[in-house]
Amino acid sequence: MILCIGCREKPPLPPQLDELTFDTSYVQIFPSFGGFTEPEDVAIGNDQLLYVADTKANRVVMLNRAGQILSAKNMLQPLSIAQDSRLDLLVGGLIIATNGDTVGAIFRIHLVSSSSDSAHRLDVARIDTVWRELARPARRFPSITIFGDNTYLAVRTGPENVSFIDPDDRVLQFDRNDNFITPVPALTSRNGSGITDISSPTGIASFPGVRDFVLCQHNENSPNYGALWLRYESTPDFEGWLPRFDPSEPGENSDFVRLGRSLYQRPEAVAIDPARRDVFIADAGRDSVFKFNNRGVFKSESFGSAKSGGVMRKPTGLAFFERVLYVLDGETGHINRFRLTTDIPR
């Protein structure tokens, strides 16, 4: 039995998955929401609206949950999007520098306005550039996650990772006022087999009420783990992130670590179910969404192109809200919605 393989030829999934059975599954909710051009990210904000980084269309789009476009803002190739509790949007995208270089940057879009004419309208909202990589223009920001206190982490990636001091592949910490704090020190930028080694990171999502997060990264032809789960610890002796599952510890055999190298090809996005704290990871290389519960157990509800009727071709973004999983497809330009059969109202 092959679990999550798509209709196109892909390397087989790990043999350990053959033992799984399917007692529940995800079914599609119709219609899907289309009209996007190679989009990279989707988010559901604290305002309960959908936001899409419509990358090749050079715009950020706001939709209601019925799929109706409410407003849009022109931006150069937006890659990532998230919303804080002040209803500001943080967007990873590009700017053109005065010397003509295309430069990675982070933007803040202010949706709250005292004027009824501009409140919650992307097209007229004020936008600030809060971070730019002028010295290293090839750097990009493919994912952002925001904590409850409005501090946030921005995933940065790029081609130059030889420097031990300032490699391109980092996860940057910012305070609630967009001041840079430091890269996450627990993560090491290298193409290695350690549980905290990162190379070509692509997606990040945090858990509500805590500072724990899951990071995914491309690991095709690489010894890296495709996904890393870090928990935040604060004691009199230590404050910072540590691996939630550490293979160096005796007896550690969670699916999340055990399948961490063999399961993935090109993970692109992470989403968290805030109620159950399940973790979803979208893999564009396998046309699949993989699911783990809050104890790191692989769930049989994971699915791919075959089980989605062929609608899932290249999942690049994920969001989860009120038991509905939103899967953004970068190839078809659609948002496809799925719900567990056990969660469908009877």
mmCIF file of C-alpha atoms in Angstrom:
data_model
loop_
_atom_site.group_PDB
_atom_site.id
_atom_site.type_symbol
_atom_site.label_atom_id
_atom_site.label_comp_id
_atom_site.label_asym_id
_atom_site.label_seq_id
_atom_site.Cartn_x
_atom_site.Cartn_y
_atom_site.Cartn_z
ATOM 1 C CA MET A 1 0.000 0.000 0.000
ATOM 2 C CA ILE A 2 1.429 3.373 -1.027
ATOM 3 C CA LEU A 3 0.304 6.187 1.198
ATOM 4 C CA CYS A 4 0.825 9.642 -0.218
ATOM 5 C CA ILE A 5 2.302 9.284 -3.641
ATOM 6 C CA GLY A 6 0.909 11.502 -6.397
ATOM 7 C CA CYS A 7 -0.012 10.560 -9.931
ATOM 8 C CA ARG A 8 3.427 11.454 -11.234
ATOM 9 C CA GLU A 9 6.339 9.091 -10.658
ATOM 10 C CA LYS A 10 8.067 9.628 -7.344
ATOM 11 C CA PRO A 11 10.467 7.557 -5.242
ATOM 12 C CA PRO A 12 8.549 5.136 -3.001
ATOM 13 C CA LEU A 13 7.636 6.133 0.509
ATOM 14 C CA PRO A 14 9.342 4.434 3.460
ATOM 15 C CA PRO A 15 8.344 0.782 3.968
ATOM 16 C CA GLN A 16 7.445 1.530 7.594
ATOM 17 C CA LEU A 17 4.298 3.265 6.353
ATOM 18 C CA ASP A 18 2.915 0.072 4.813
ATOM 19 C CA GLU A 19 1.627 -0.980 8.219
ATOM 20 C CA LEU A 20 -0.767 1.962 8.475
ATOM 21 C CA THR A 21 -4.480 1.619 7.933
ATOM 22 C CA PHE A 22 -6.996 4.262 6.928
ATOM 23 C CA ASP A 23 -9.829 4.601 9.424
ATOM 24 C CA THR A 24 -10.457 8.259 8.613
ATOM 25 C CA SER A 25 -9.515 10.422 5.658
ATOM 26 C CA TYR A 26 -9.662 13.964 4.333
ATOM 27 C CA VAL A 27 -12.304 14.781 1.749
ATOM 28 C CA GLN A 28 -12.420 17.862 -0.418
ATOM 29 C CA ILE A 29 -14.858 20.704 0.162
ATOM 30 C CA PHE A 30 -16.093 22.320 -3.030
ATOM 31 C CA PRO A 31 -15.603 24.693 -4.679
ATOM 32 C CA SER A 32 -11.870 25.386 -4.683
ATOM 33 C CA PHE A 33 -10.711 29.006 -4.923
ATOM 34 C CA GLY A 34 -8.671 29.737 -8.055
ATOM 35 C CA GLY A 35 -7.203 32.530 -10.126
ATOM 36 C CA PHE A 36 -3.705 32.664 -8.611
ATOM 37 C CA THR A 37 -0.407 32.508 -10.503
ATOM 38 C CA GLU A 38 2.262 30.294 -8.922
ATOM 39 C CA PRO A 39 1.285 31.359 -5.385
ATOM 40 C CA GLU A 40 3.661 30.525 -2.540
ATOM 41 C CA ASP A 41 1.798 31.059 0.739
ATOM 42 C CA VAL A 42 -1.644 31.211 2.315
ATOM 43 C CA ALA A 43 -2.657 32.317 5.810
ATOM 44 C CA ILE A 44 -5.832 32.723 7.824
ATOM 45 C CA GLY A 45 -5.532 35.851 9.897
ATOM 46 C CA ASN A 46 -6.810 36.755 13.333
ATOM 47 C CA ASP A 47 -9.556 38.579 11.436
ATOM 48 C CA GLN A 48 -10.645 35.148 10.069
ATOM 49 C CA LEU A 49 -9.913 36.206 6.483
ATOM 50 C CA LEU A 50 -7.745 34.410 3.942
ATOM 51 C CA TYR A 51 -4.544 35.983 2.636
ATOM 52 C CA VAL A 52 -2.587 34.697 -0.354
ATOM 53 C CA ALA A 53 0.926 35.555 -1.493
ATOM 54 C CA ASP A 54 0.127 35.440 -5.218
ATOM 55 C CA THR A 55 3.772 35.390 -6.180
ATOM 56 C CA LYS A 56 3.972 35.524 -9.965
ATOM 57 C CA ALA A 57 0.965 37.858 -10.155
ATOM 58 C CA ASN A 58 2.915 40.288 -7.940
ATOM 59 C CA ARG A 59 0.137 40.834 -5.439
ATOM 60 C CA VAL A 60 -1.172 39.991 -1.990
ATOM 61 C CA VAL A 61 -4.848 39.033 -1.983
ATOM 62 C CA MET A 62 -7.480 39.204 0.773
ATOM 63 C CA LEU A 63 -10.464 36.834 0.539
ATOM 64 C CA ASN A 64 -13.327 35.920 2.793
ATOM 65 C CA ARG A 65 -13.740 32.255 3.667
ATOM 66 C CA ALA A 66 -16.313 31.851 0.908
ATOM 67 C CA GLY A 67 -13.542 32.590 -1.579
ATOM 68 C CA GLN A 68 -14.651 36.099 -2.559
ATOM 69 C CA ILE A 69 -11.765 38.495 -3.225
ATOM 70 C CA LEU A 70 -12.189 41.565 -1.017
ATOM 71 C CA SER A 71 -9.073 43.548 -1.940
ATOM 72 C CA ALA A 72 -5.514 43.158 -3.220
ATOM 73 C CA LYS A 73 -2.219 44.991 -3.079
ATOM 74 C CA ASN A 74 0.475 45.037 -5.735
ATOM 75 C CA MET A 75 3.825 43.810 -4.389
ATOM 76 C CA LEU A 76 6.890 42.403 -6.100
ATOM 77 C CA GLN A 77 6.805 38.606 -5.825
ATOM 78 C CA PRO A 78 5.473 38.112 -2.287
ATOM 79 C CA LEU A 79 6.625 34.780 -0.865
ATOM 80 C CA SER A 80 5.214 34.603 2.661
ATOM 81 C CA ILE A 81 2.457 36.150 4.729
ATOM 82 C CA ALA A 82 1.273 36.170 8.363
ATOM 83 C CA GLN A 83 -0.919 38.378 10.569
ATOM 84 C CA ASP A 84 -0.313 39.531 14.136
ATOM 85 C CA SER A 85 -2.888 40.304 16.824
ATOM 86 C CA ARG A 86 -2.909 43.990 15.804
ATOM 87 C CA LEU A 87 -4.176 42.779 12.397
ATOM 88 C CA ASP A 88 -1.003 43.971 10.671
ATOM 89 C CA LEU A 89 0.269 41.730 7.897
ATOM 90 C CA LEU A 90 3.916 40.734 7.694
ATOM 91 C CA VAL A 91 4.984 39.841 4.164
ATOM 92 C CA GLY A 92 8.250 38.456 2.834
ATOM 93 C CA GLY A 93 8.861 39.797 -0.651
ATOM 94 C CA LEU A 94 11.202 41.793 -2.865
ATOM 95 C CA ILE A 95 12.218 45.378 -3.527
ATOM 96 C CA ILE A 96 14.303 46.961 -6.274
ATOM 97 C CA ALA A 97 17.351 48.707 -4.810
ATOM 98 C CA THR A 98 18.685 51.980 -6.214
ATOM 99 C CA ASN A 99 21.472 50.055 -7.979
ATOM 100 C CA GLY A 100 18.899 47.854 -9.722
ATOM 101 C CA ASP A 101 19.390 44.752 -7.553
ATOM 102 C CA THR A 102 16.350 42.699 -6.606
ATOM 103 C CA VAL A 103 16.555 42.457 -2.817
ATOM 104 C CA GLY A 104 14.750 40.298 -0.266
ATOM 105 C CA ALA A 105 12.737 42.283 2.280
ATOM 106 C CA ILE A 106 10.068 42.082 4.976
ATOM 107 C CA PHE A 107 7.082 44.422 4.858
ATOM 108 C CA ARG A 108 4.425 45.446 7.370
ATOM 109 C CA ILE A 109 0.966 46.255 6.006
ATOM 110 C CA HIS A 110 -1.255 48.249 8.387
ATOM 111 C CA LEU A 111 -4.859 47.150 7.873
ATOM 112 C CA VAL A 112 -6.301 49.039 10.849
ATOM 113 C CA SER A 113 -7.227 52.626 10.012
ATOM 114 C CA SER A 114 -9.305 55.346 11.627
ATOM 115 C CA SER A 115 -10.815 56.100 8.230
ATOM 116 C CA SER A 116 -13.711 53.963 7.082
ATOM 117 C CA ASP A 117 -12.517 54.457 3.502
ATOM 118 C CA SER A 118 -9.210 52.696 4.099
ATOM 119 C CA ALA A 119 -9.886 50.339 7.019
ATOM 120 C CA HIS A 120 -9.137 46.727 6.162
ATOM 121 C CA ARG A 121 -8.466 47.432 2.504
ATOM 122 C CA LEU A 122 -5.224 46.104 1.114
ATOM 123 C CA ASP A 123 -5.228 48.407 -1.895
ATOM 124 C CA VAL A 124 -5.001 51.582 0.210
ATOM 125 C CA ALA A 125 -3.341 50.246 3.381
ATOM 126 C CA ARG A 126 -0.077 51.814 4.504
ATOM 127 C CA ILE A 127 2.975 49.637 3.964
ATOM 128 C CA ASP A 128 6.389 49.891 5.633
ATOM 129 C CA THR A 129 9.580 48.099 4.663
ATOM 130 C CA VAL A 130 10.866 46.881 8.026
ATOM 131 C CA TRP A 131 13.864 44.800 6.904
ATOM 132 C CA ARG A 132 15.913 44.538 3.739
ATOM 133 C CA GLU A 133 19.009 42.578 2.744
ATOM 134 C CA LEU A 134 20.854 45.192 0.672
ATOM 135 C CA ALA A 135 24.300 43.648 1.233
ATOM 136 C CA ARG A 136 23.129 40.149 0.214
ATOM 137 C CA PRO A 137 20.438 40.666 -2.435
ATOM 138 C CA ALA A 138 19.976 36.942 -3.187
ATOM 139 C CA ARG A 139 18.502 36.300 0.254
ATOM 140 C CA ARG A 140 14.773 35.588 0.471
ATOM 141 C CA PHE A 141 12.125 35.240 3.225
ATOM 142 C CA PRO A 142 9.939 32.218 2.378
ATOM 143 C CA SER A 143 8.056 31.986 5.686
ATOM 144 C CA ILE A 144 7.104 33.982 8.785
ATOM 145 C CA THR A 145 5.430 32.935 12.037
ATOM 146 C CA ILE A 146 4.150 35.275 14.752
ATOM 147 C CA PHE A 147 3.882 34.544 18.481
ATOM 148 C CA GLY A 148 1.095 35.720 20.775
ATOM 149 C CA ASP A 149 3.095 38.730 21.975
ATOM 150 C CA ASN A 150 3.596 39.853 18.335
ATOM 151 C CA THR A 151 7.281 38.980 18.302
ATOM 152 C CA TYR A 152 8.041 36.866 15.262
ATOM 153 C CA LEU A 153 10.436 34.581 13.435
ATOM 154 C CA ALA A 154 11.341 35.035 9.769
ATOM 155 C CA VAL A 155 12.878 32.204 7.768
ATOM 156 C CA ARG A 156 15.704 33.451 5.571
ATOM 157 C CA THR A 157 17.393 31.457 2.829
ATOM 158 C CA GLY A 158 19.936 32.014 0.095
ATOM 159 C CA PRO A 159 22.824 30.476 -1.850
ATOM 160 C CA GLU A 160 25.767 31.546 0.349
ATOM 161 C CA ASN A 161 26.187 29.400 3.444
ATOM 162 C CA VAL A 162 29.940 29.008 3.816
ATOM 163 C CA SER A 163 30.255 31.794 6.390
ATOM 164 C CA PHE A 164 29.966 30.652 9.991
ATOM 165 C CA ILE A 165 29.268 34.237 11.078
ATOM 166 C CA ASP A 166 26.401 35.166 8.761
ATOM 167 C CA PRO A 167 25.172 32.368 6.477
ATOM 168 C CA ASP A 168 22.108 32.996 4.330
ATOM 169 C CA ASP A 169 20.092 30.140 5.839
ATOM 170 C CA ARG A 170 18.914 31.410 9.219
ATOM 171 C CA VAL A 171 15.768 31.912 11.268
ATOM 172 C CA LEU A 172 15.721 35.527 12.446
ATOM 173 C CA GLN A 173 14.031 36.775 15.626
ATOM 174 C CA PHE A 174 12.312 40.180 15.685
ATOM 175 C CA ASP A 175 10.544 42.002 18.500
ATOM 176 C CA ARG A 176 6.988 43.318 18.168
ATOM 177 C CA ASN A 177 8.311 46.625 16.798
ATOM 178 C CA ASP A 178 10.346 44.974 14.004
ATOM 179 C CA ASN A 179 13.695 45.343 15.738
ATOM 180 C CA PHE A 180 16.052 42.494 14.891
ATOM 181 C CA ILE A 181 17.104 40.509 17.967
ATOM 182 C CA THR A 182 19.268 37.594 16.849
ATOM 183 C CA PRO A 183 19.177 34.454 14.711
ATOM 184 C CA VAL A 184 17.725 31.460 16.560
ATOM 185 C CA PRO A 185 20.930 30.125 18.164
ATOM 186 C CA ALA A 186 19.711 26.526 18.432
ATOM 187 C CA LEU A 187 19.830 26.099 14.643
ATOM 188 C CA THR A 188 23.058 25.441 12.759
ATOM 189 C CA SER A 189 23.290 26.403 9.090
ATOM 190 C CA ARG A 190 24.863 23.461 7.312
ATOM 191 C CA ASN A 191 24.066 20.508 5.104
ATOM 192 C CA GLY A 192 24.321 17.967 7.906
ATOM 193 C CA SER A 193 22.570 15.149 9.704
ATOM 194 C CA GLY A 194 22.046 16.836 13.071
ATOM 195 C CA ILE A 195 18.552 17.356 14.472
ATOM 196 C CA THR A 196 19.087 21.144 14.468
ATOM 197 C CA ASP A 197 20.972 21.479 11.156
ATOM 198 C CA ILE A 198 19.210 23.633 8.569
ATOM 199 C CA SER A 199 19.762 23.961 4.832
ATOM 200 C CA SER A 200 17.282 25.548 2.404
ATOM 201 C CA PRO A 201 14.549 26.188 5.021
ATOM 202 C CA THR A 202 11.153 26.830 3.459
ATOM 203 C CA GLY A 203 8.370 26.966 6.039
ATOM 204 C CA ILE A 204 7.645 27.608 9.709
ATOM 205 C CA ALA A 205 4.610 27.562 12.013
ATOM 206 C CA SER A 206 4.271 28.112 15.759
ATOM 207 C CA PHE A 207 1.911 26.689 18.359
ATOM 208 C CA PRO A 208 -0.618 28.939 20.115
ATOM 209 C CA GLY A 209 0.154 30.069 23.644
ATOM 210 C CA VAL A 210 3.793 28.947 23.591
ATOM 211 C CA ARG A 211 6.944 29.669 21.587
ATOM 212 C CA ASP A 212 7.369 26.162 20.175
ATOM 213 C CA PHE A 213 7.610 25.892 16.401
ATOM 214 C CA VAL A 214 8.021 23.446 13.518
ATOM 215 C CA LEU A 215 10.389 24.264 10.656
ATOM 216 C CA CYS A 216 10.529 22.442 7.320
ATOM 217 C CA GLN A 217 13.265 22.413 4.709
ATOM 218 C CA HIS A 218 14.173 20.806 1.405
ATOM 219 C CA ASN A 219 16.072 17.573 2.013
ATOM 220 C CA GLU A 220 16.038 15.880 -1.380
ATOM 221 C CA ASN A 221 19.519 14.347 -1.888
ATOM 222 C CA SER A 222 20.494 15.720 1.518
ATOM 223 C CA PRO A 223 21.206 14.198 4.952
ATOM 224 C CA ASN A 224 19.106 16.904 6.651
ATOM 225 C CA TYR A 225 15.857 16.187 8.429
ATOM 226 C CA GLY A 226 12.917 17.447 6.374
ATOM 227 C CA ALA A 227 11.195 18.886 9.449
ATOM 228 C CA LEU A 228 12.424 20.077 12.844
ATOM 229 C CA TRP A 229 10.253 20.484 15.958
ATOM 230 C CA LEU A 230 11.643 22.853 18.592
ATOM 231 C CA ARG A 231 10.233 23.598 22.035
ATOM 232 C CA TYR A 232 10.954 26.726 24.048
ATOM 233 C CA GLU A 233 12.357 26.286 27.528
ATOM 234 C CA SER A 234 12.826 28.941 30.190
ATOM 235 C CA THR A 235 14.593 28.025 33.444
ATOM 236 C CA PRO A 236 16.988 29.843 35.802
ATOM 237 C CA ASP A 237 19.845 28.147 33.929
ATOM 238 C CA PHE A 238 18.678 28.295 30.315
ATOM 239 C CA GLU A 239 16.311 30.138 28.018
ATOM 240 C CA GLY A 240 15.869 29.209 24.383
ATOM 241 C CA TRP A 241 14.840 26.484 21.954
ATOM 242 C CA LEU A 242 15.674 22.790 22.166
ATOM 243 C CA PRO A 243 14.643 19.831 19.968
ATOM 244 C CA ARG A 244 11.267 18.430 20.980
ATOM 245 C CA PHE A 245 12.431 14.997 19.809
ATOM 246 C CA ASP A 246 16.159 14.353 20.098
ATOM 247 C CA PRO A 247 17.455 11.152 18.452
ATOM 248 C CA SER A 248 20.559 11.279 20.664
ATOM 249 C CA GLU A 249 18.429 10.590 23.736
ATOM 250 C CA PRO A 250 18.013 6.915 24.737
ATOM 251 C CA GLY A 251 14.677 5.455 23.705
ATOM 252 C CA GLU A 252 13.738 8.280 21.341
ATOM 253 C CA ASN A 253 11.905 6.685 18.426
ATOM 254 C CA SER A 254 9.121 9.093 17.508
ATOM 255 C CA ASP A 255 7.773 8.934 13.960
ATOM 256 C CA PHE A 256 8.578 12.611 13.554
ATOM 257 C CA VAL A 257 12.301 11.859 13.883
ATOM 258 C CA ARG A 258 12.316 8.289 12.556
ATOM 259 C CA LEU A 259 10.747 9.361 9.253
ATOM 260 C CA GLY A 260 12.468 12.737 9.176
ATOM 261 C CA ARG A 261 14.879 11.910 6.361
ATOM 262 C CA SER A 262 13.051 9.262 4.330
ATOM 263 C CA LEU A 263 9.538 10.722 4.245
ATOM 264 C CA TYR A 264 10.135 14.060 2.553
ATOM 265 C CA GLN A 265 11.508 15.464 -0.686
ATOM 266 C CA ARG A 266 10.663 19.147 -0.916
ATOM 267 C CA PRO A 267 8.675 20.246 2.131
ATOM 268 C CA GLU A 268 7.318 23.749 1.545
ATOM 269 C CA ALA A 269 4.915 24.676 4.327
ATOM 270 C CA VAL A 270 3.746 23.886 7.855
ATOM 271 C CA ALA A 271 0.401 24.431 9.572
ATOM 272 C CA ILE A 272 -0.785 23.738 13.124
ATOM 273 C CA ASP A 273 -4.252 22.726 14.290
ATOM 274 C CA PRO A 274 -4.540 25.069 17.311
ATOM 275 C CA ALA A 275 -7.062 22.858 19.115
ATOM 276 C CA ARG A 276 -5.547 19.404 18.666
ATOM 277 C CA ARG A 277 -2.006 20.694 18.052
ATOM 278 C CA ASP A 278 -1.628 18.378 15.095
ATOM 279 C CA VAL A 279 1.134 19.279 12.635
ATOM 280 C CA PHE A 280 0.637 19.363 8.856
ATOM 281 C CA ILE A 281 3.576 19.484 6.440
ATOM 282 C CA ALA A 282 3.101 20.097 2.704
ATOM 283 C CA ASP A 283 5.619 18.390 0.421
ATOM 284 C CA ALA A 284 5.687 19.746 -3.135
ATOM 285 C CA GLY A 285 8.002 16.949 -4.263
ATOM 286 C CA ARG A 286 5.567 14.232 -3.220
ATOM 287 C CA ASP A 287 2.325 16.122 -3.997
ATOM 288 C CA SER A 288 1.359 15.336 -0.416
ATOM 289 C CA VAL A 289 0.367 16.646 2.987
ATOM 290 C CA PHE A 290 1.759 14.683 5.925
ATOM 291 C CA LYS A 291 0.136 14.818 9.354
ATOM 292 C CA PHE A 292 1.545 14.165 12.835
ATOM 293 C CA ASN A 293 -0.283 14.383 16.137
ATOM 294 C CA ASN A 294 0.997 16.410 19.075
ATOM 295 C CA ARG A 295 3.152 13.491 20.241
ATOM 296 C CA GLY A 296 4.930 13.206 16.895
ATOM 297 C CA VAL A 297 2.984 10.139 15.731
ATOM 298 C CA PHE A 298 2.485 9.885 11.970
ATOM 299 C CA LYS A 299 -1.232 9.882 11.128
ATOM 300 C CA SER A 300 -2.850 7.723 8.477
ATOM 301 C CA GLU A 301 -4.999 10.662 7.341
ATOM 302 C CA SER A 302 -1.952 11.976 5.450
ATOM 303 C CA PHE A 303 -2.821 12.205 1.778
ATOM 304 C CA GLY A 304 -1.485 13.040 -1.672
ATOM 305 C CA SER A 305 -2.522 13.612 -5.256
ATOM 306 C CA ALA A 306 -4.071 10.173 -5.707
ATOM 307 C CA LYS A 307 -6.256 10.429 -2.602
ATOM 308 C CA SER A 308 -7.244 14.009 -3.470
ATOM 309 C CA GLY A 309 -8.531 13.036 -6.899
ATOM 310 C CA GLY A 310 -5.527 14.600 -8.614
ATOM 311 C CA VAL A 311 -6.257 18.162 -7.490
ATOM 312 C CA MET A 312 -3.101 18.407 -5.408
ATOM 313 C CA ARG A 313 -0.090 18.832 -7.691
ATOM 314 C CA LYS A 314 2.418 21.078 -5.924
ATOM 315 C CA PRO A 315 1.316 22.145 -2.437
ATOM 316 C CA THR A 316 3.193 25.300 -1.462
ATOM 317 C CA GLY A 317 1.090 26.744 1.364
ATOM 318 C CA LEU A 318 -1.045 25.510 4.256
ATOM 319 C CA ALA A 319 -3.525 27.015 6.686
ATOM 320 C CA PHE A 320 -5.904 25.483 9.214
ATOM 321 C CA PHE A 321 -9.055 26.990 10.673
ATOM 322 C CA GLU A 322 -12.135 25.491 12.330
ATOM 323 C CA ARG A 323 -11.306 21.914 11.303
ATOM 324 C CA VAL A 324 -10.733 22.853 7.666
ATOM 325 C CA LEU A 325 -7.317 22.383 6.066
ATOM 326 C CA TYR A 326 -6.521 24.876 3.307
ATOM 327 C CA VAL A 327 -3.929 23.663 0.785
ATOM 328 C CA LEU A 328 -2.505 26.202 -1.647
ATOM 329 C CA ASP A 329 -1.285 24.634 -4.885
ATOM 330 C CA GLY A 330 1.518 26.457 -6.676
ATOM 331 C CA GLU A 331 1.000 24.567 -9.928
ATOM 332 C CA THR A 332 -2.764 24.832 -10.369
ATOM 333 C CA GLY A 333 -3.108 28.222 -8.645
ATOM 334 C CA HIS A 334 -5.964 26.979 -6.460
ATOM 335 C CA ILE A 335 -6.775 26.843 -2.769
ATOM 336 C CA ASN A 336 -8.239 23.410 -2.077
ATOM 337 C CA ARG A 337 -10.104 22.820 1.164
ATOM 338 C CA PHE A 338 -10.268 19.506 3.034
ATOM 339 C CA ARG A 339 -12.052 18.222 6.115
ATOM 340 C CA LEU A 340 -11.715 14.962 8.034
ATOM 341 C CA THR A 341 -14.596 12.569 7.464
ATOM 342 C CA THR A 342 -15.054 12.384 11.239
ATOM 343 C CA ASP A 343 -15.411 16.188 11.393
ATOM 344 C CA ILE A 344 -18.108 16.464 8.726
ATOM 345 C CA PRO A 345 -21.447 17.533 10.259
ATOM 346 C CA ARG A 346 -23.989 14.728 10.181
#
